[in-house]
Short mmCIF file of C-alpha atoms in Angstrom, two decimals:
data_model
loop_
_atom_site.label_atom_id
_atom_site.label_comp_id
_atom_site.label_asym_id
_atom_site.label_seq_id
_atom_site.Cartn_x
_atom_site.Cartn_y
_atom_site.Cartn_z
CA MET A 20 6.70 -55.77 -9.00
CA LYS A 21 9.27 -53.97 -11.11
CA ASN A 22 6.58 -51.87 -12.76
CA ARG A 23 5.21 -50.98 -9.35
CA TYR A 24 8.68 -49.90 -8.21
CA CYS A 25 9.15 -47.73 -11.31
CA TYR A 26 5.73 -46.17 -10.79
CA ASN A 27 6.64 -45.21 -7.20
CA ILE A 28 9.90 -43.63 -8.36
CA ILE A 29 8.09 -41.58 -11.00
CA LEU A 30 5.47 -40.51 -8.45
CA VAL A 31 8.16 -39.29 -6.02
CA VAL A 32 9.87 -37.30 -8.79
CA ILE A 33 6.57 -35.65 -9.74
CA ILE A 34 5.82 -34.71 -6.12
CA VAL A 35 9.29 -33.23 -5.58
CA ALA A 36 9.03 -31.25 -8.81
CA SER A 37 5.60 -29.97 -7.80
CA LEU A 38 6.84 -28.86 -4.39
CA GLY A 39 9.73 -27.03 -6.00
CA SER A 40 7.35 -25.33 -8.37
CA CYS A 41 5.08 -24.26 -5.51
CA LYS A 42 7.97 -22.77 -3.57
CA LYS A 43 9.08 -20.86 -6.62
CA GLY A 44 5.51 -19.71 -7.23
CA ASN A 45 5.16 -18.45 -3.67
CA LYS A 46 8.38 -16.47 -3.89
CA ILE A 47 7.71 -12.75 -4.24
CA GLU A 48 9.29 -11.44 -7.40
CA ARG A 49 10.63 -7.91 -7.34
CA HIS A 50 12.25 -5.51 -9.75
CA SER A 51 14.23 -2.31 -9.51
CA VAL A 52 12.99 1.20 -10.24
CA ALA A 53 15.03 1.15 -13.46
CA GLU A 54 13.12 -1.97 -14.56
CA GLU A 55 9.69 -0.55 -13.69
CA PRO A 56 7.52 -0.18 -16.82
CA VAL A 57 6.00 3.23 -17.48
CA ILE A 58 2.52 3.45 -15.99
CA VAL A 59 0.02 5.86 -17.55
CA ASP A 60 -1.59 7.26 -14.43
CA SER A 61 -5.20 8.44 -14.71
CA SER A 62 -5.77 9.16 -11.03
CA ILE A 63 -6.28 12.75 -9.90
CA ILE A 64 -5.85 14.64 -6.63
CA VAL A 65 -8.98 16.46 -5.49
CA ARG A 66 -10.57 18.20 -2.53
CA LEU A 67 -13.87 16.73 -1.39
CA ASP A 68 -16.54 19.42 -1.44
CA ASN A 69 -19.73 17.47 -0.79
CA VAL A 70 -21.23 14.00 -0.41
CA GLU A 71 -24.83 13.39 -1.36
CA GLY A 72 -26.17 9.85 -1.65
CA ASN A 73 -23.76 7.92 -3.87
CA GLN A 74 -22.33 11.10 -5.42
CA ILE A 75 -19.21 13.03 -4.46
CA SER A 76 -18.52 16.58 -5.60
CA VAL A 77 -14.84 17.47 -5.83
CA THR A 78 -12.46 20.19 -6.93
CA ILE A 79 -9.37 19.11 -8.88
CA GLN A 80 -6.24 20.31 -7.09
CA ASN A 81 -4.22 21.40 -10.13
CA THR A 82 -6.92 23.08 -12.22
CA GLY A 83 -9.67 24.12 -9.83
CA GLU A 84 -12.21 22.34 -12.02
CA ARG A 85 -15.26 20.99 -10.21
CA ARG A 86 -16.63 17.54 -10.98
CA THR A 87 -19.21 15.10 -9.65
CA TYR A 88 -18.64 11.33 -9.55
CA ASN A 89 -20.65 8.29 -8.58
CA TYR A 90 -18.70 6.19 -6.06
CA ASP A 91 -21.30 3.46 -5.47
CA GLN A 92 -19.48 0.73 -7.42
CA ALA A 93 -16.11 1.56 -5.83
CA GLN A 94 -17.65 1.28 -2.38
CA THR A 95 -19.34 -2.03 -3.22
CA GLU A 96 -16.00 -3.43 -4.42
CA GLY A 97 -14.17 -2.21 -1.29
CA GLN A 98 -12.21 0.42 -3.18
CA VAL A 99 -13.13 3.39 -1.00
CA LYS A 100 -10.24 3.66 1.44
CA GLY A 101 -10.79 6.02 4.33
CA SER A 102 -13.67 8.27 5.21
CA LEU A 103 -15.44 10.75 2.93
CA THR A 104 -14.91 13.87 5.01
CA LYS A 105 -15.60 17.27 3.48
CA GLY A 106 -12.46 19.28 2.87
CA ASP A 107 -10.15 16.25 2.85
CA LYS A 108 -7.68 15.56 0.06
CA LEU A 109 -8.49 12.47 -1.99
CA SER A 110 -6.90 10.45 -4.76
CA VAL A 111 -9.64 9.34 -7.14
CA TYR A 112 -9.31 7.01 -10.11
CA PRO A 113 -12.14 7.91 -12.50
CA ASP A 114 -13.62 5.62 -15.10
CA SER A 115 -12.86 7.23 -18.46
CA LYS A 116 -16.12 5.93 -19.98
CA SER A 117 -18.51 7.14 -17.28
CA LYS A 118 -18.92 9.53 -14.39
CA LYS A 119 -17.94 6.83 -11.92
CA VAL A 120 -14.77 6.35 -9.88
CA ARG A 121 -12.96 3.03 -9.66
CA SER A 122 -11.28 3.91 -6.39
CA VAL A 123 -11.12 6.62 -3.75
CA ILE A 124 -8.29 7.02 -1.23
CA ASN A 125 -8.36 9.60 1.56
CA LEU A 126 -4.87 11.10 1.44
CA SER A 127 -5.54 13.42 4.38
CA GLU A 128 -5.83 10.31 6.53
CA PHE A 129 -3.13 8.31 4.73
CA GLU A 130 -0.42 10.98 5.02
CA ALA A 131 0.63 10.55 8.64
CA GLN A 132 3.05 8.81 10.97
CA TRP A 133 2.11 5.15 11.39
CA PHE A 134 3.48 2.39 13.63
CA PHE A 135 3.02 -1.36 13.19
CA ASP A 136 5.20 -2.33 16.17
CA MET A 137 4.61 -0.18 19.22
CA ASN A 138 7.03 -2.12 21.42
CA GLN A 139 9.98 -1.53 19.09
CA HIS A 140 8.58 1.81 17.88
CA ARG A 141 8.79 0.67 14.24
CA GLY A 142 6.81 2.27 11.50
CA MET A 143 6.83 4.84 8.72
CA LYS A 144 6.24 8.52 8.10
CA ILE A 145 4.18 9.20 4.97
CA GLU A 146 4.44 12.77 3.75
CA SER A 147 2.31 14.76 1.33
CA ASP A 148 5.08 15.33 -1.22
CA GLY A 149 5.47 11.61 -1.96
CA ALA A 150 8.30 11.08 0.51
CA ILE A 151 8.16 8.16 2.92
CA SER A 152 10.70 7.39 5.61
CA SER A 153 11.28 4.34 7.78
CA ILE A 154 11.23 4.52 11.56
CA ASN A 155 13.50 2.03 13.35
CA MET A 156 13.32 -0.53 10.53
CA GLU A 157 16.53 -2.47 10.04
CA ASP A 158 15.65 -4.37 6.87
CA VAL A 159 13.99 -1.67 4.76
CA SER A 160 14.59 2.00 4.06
CA PHE A 161 11.58 3.63 2.42
CA ARG A 162 12.11 6.33 -0.21
CA ASN A 163 8.99 7.36 -2.15
CA TRP A 164 5.32 6.48 -2.49
CA PHE A 165 2.84 6.97 -5.31
CA ILE A 166 -0.83 6.30 -5.95
CA LYS A 167 -1.18 5.27 -9.59
CA ASN A 168 -4.57 4.20 -10.92
CA GLY A 169 -5.72 3.48 -7.41
CA GLN A 170 -2.72 1.35 -6.43
CA LEU A 171 -0.11 2.15 -3.82
CA ILE A 172 3.47 1.89 -5.12
CA ILE A 173 6.46 2.14 -2.79
CA HIS A 174 10.11 2.59 -3.68
CA TYR A 175 12.52 1.27 -1.06
CA VAL A 176 16.07 0.13 -0.38
CA ASP A 177 16.72 -3.41 0.85
CA MET A 178 19.08 -2.91 3.79
CA GLN A 179 19.85 -6.64 3.87
CA GLN A 180 21.77 -6.47 0.61
CA ARG A 181 25.45 -7.27 0.85
CA ALA A 182 27.54 -4.28 1.86
CA ASP A 183 29.71 -4.59 -1.25
CA SER A 184 26.74 -4.70 -3.66
CA VAL A 185 25.43 -1.66 -5.47
CA GLN A 186 22.54 -0.18 -3.51
CA GLN A 187 19.47 0.30 -5.64
CA TYR A 188 15.83 1.24 -5.30
CA TRP A 189 13.28 -1.56 -5.47
CA VAL A 190 9.60 -1.30 -6.38
CA ASP A 191 6.74 -2.85 -4.44
CA HIS A 192 3.19 -2.80 -5.76
CA SER A 193 1.63 -2.54 -2.33
CA GLU A 194 -2.02 -2.50 -1.31
CA ILE A 195 -4.03 -0.37 1.09
CA ILE A 196 -6.27 -2.95 2.72
CA TYR A 197 -7.94 -0.69 5.26
CA LEU A 198 -7.69 3.00 6.07
CA SER A 199 -9.29 5.29 8.63
CA LYS A 200 -8.06 8.30 10.59
CA ASP A 201 -6.83 5.93 13.33
CA LYS A 202 -5.84 2.74 11.48
CA LEU A 203 -3.94 1.66 8.38
CA ASP A 204 -3.47 -1.88 7.11
CA ILE A 205 -1.20 -2.23 4.08
CA ARG A 206 0.35 -5.15 2.23
CA PHE A 207 4.07 -4.56 1.65
CA ARG A 208 6.34 -7.23 0.12
CA GLY A 209 3.57 -9.77 0.66
CA LYS A 210 3.29 -9.04 4.38
CA ILE A 211 0.38 -7.24 6.02
CA LEU A 212 1.40 -4.36 8.30
CA GLN A 213 -1.32 -3.36 10.75
CA CYS A 214 -0.57 0.22 11.70
CA GLN A 215 -1.89 2.81 14.08
CA HIS A 216 -0.81 6.18 15.39
CA GLU A 217 1.56 6.49 18.29
CA LYS A 218 -0.33 6.54 21.55
CA LYS A 219 0.31 9.76 23.40
CA VAL A 220 1.18 9.57 27.06
CA ILE A 221 -1.26 11.58 29.14
CA LYS A 222 0.47 13.47 31.90
CA PHE A 223 -1.48 14.35 35.00
CA LYS A 224 -0.69 17.35 37.14
CA PHE A 225 -1.47 17.00 40.80
CA GLY A 226 -2.13 19.95 43.00
CA LYS A 227 -0.06 20.68 46.05
#
């Protein structure tokens, strides 16, 4: 009986410890911009010139060099974000060992004003120079965005920090889940934000 009692006590301790470990594991760790390790970024900004089969022909923005990549694998793995529209600006992450791309992101579609809460008019404005600003968001103030090696990185200020604490920039390794000209789903701080453009009010003019 005593052994059985001891066994139950040990079992309870193990369960409590496991639950504590799970909660800690589920907690999203974050670090400041100052703590962010240096990332060697191999992605390039290009203009899409042509799409033929599983090949894209592009012009590199900085150099004017023209290249052709195979995007078949990236598309199969769900790493083509947005449409492949001629003339659009893309961020491509090429494979250094082949003429393939690991990811493609349509920046012409990504850089826009997006809202995830139409009722409260909350969202973000993503600009082409890497700036990003919050719209009616009380808990977060966005600062900058980057695409590095196919991954979206956002710098932000946590507005819920204590007023007497030193305000600092935090880093979130976000994820573009879905992108089109009308819809953007991103994962930010572990939460999925389903965004769309602001719906314009159509005004009708009636004759006399």
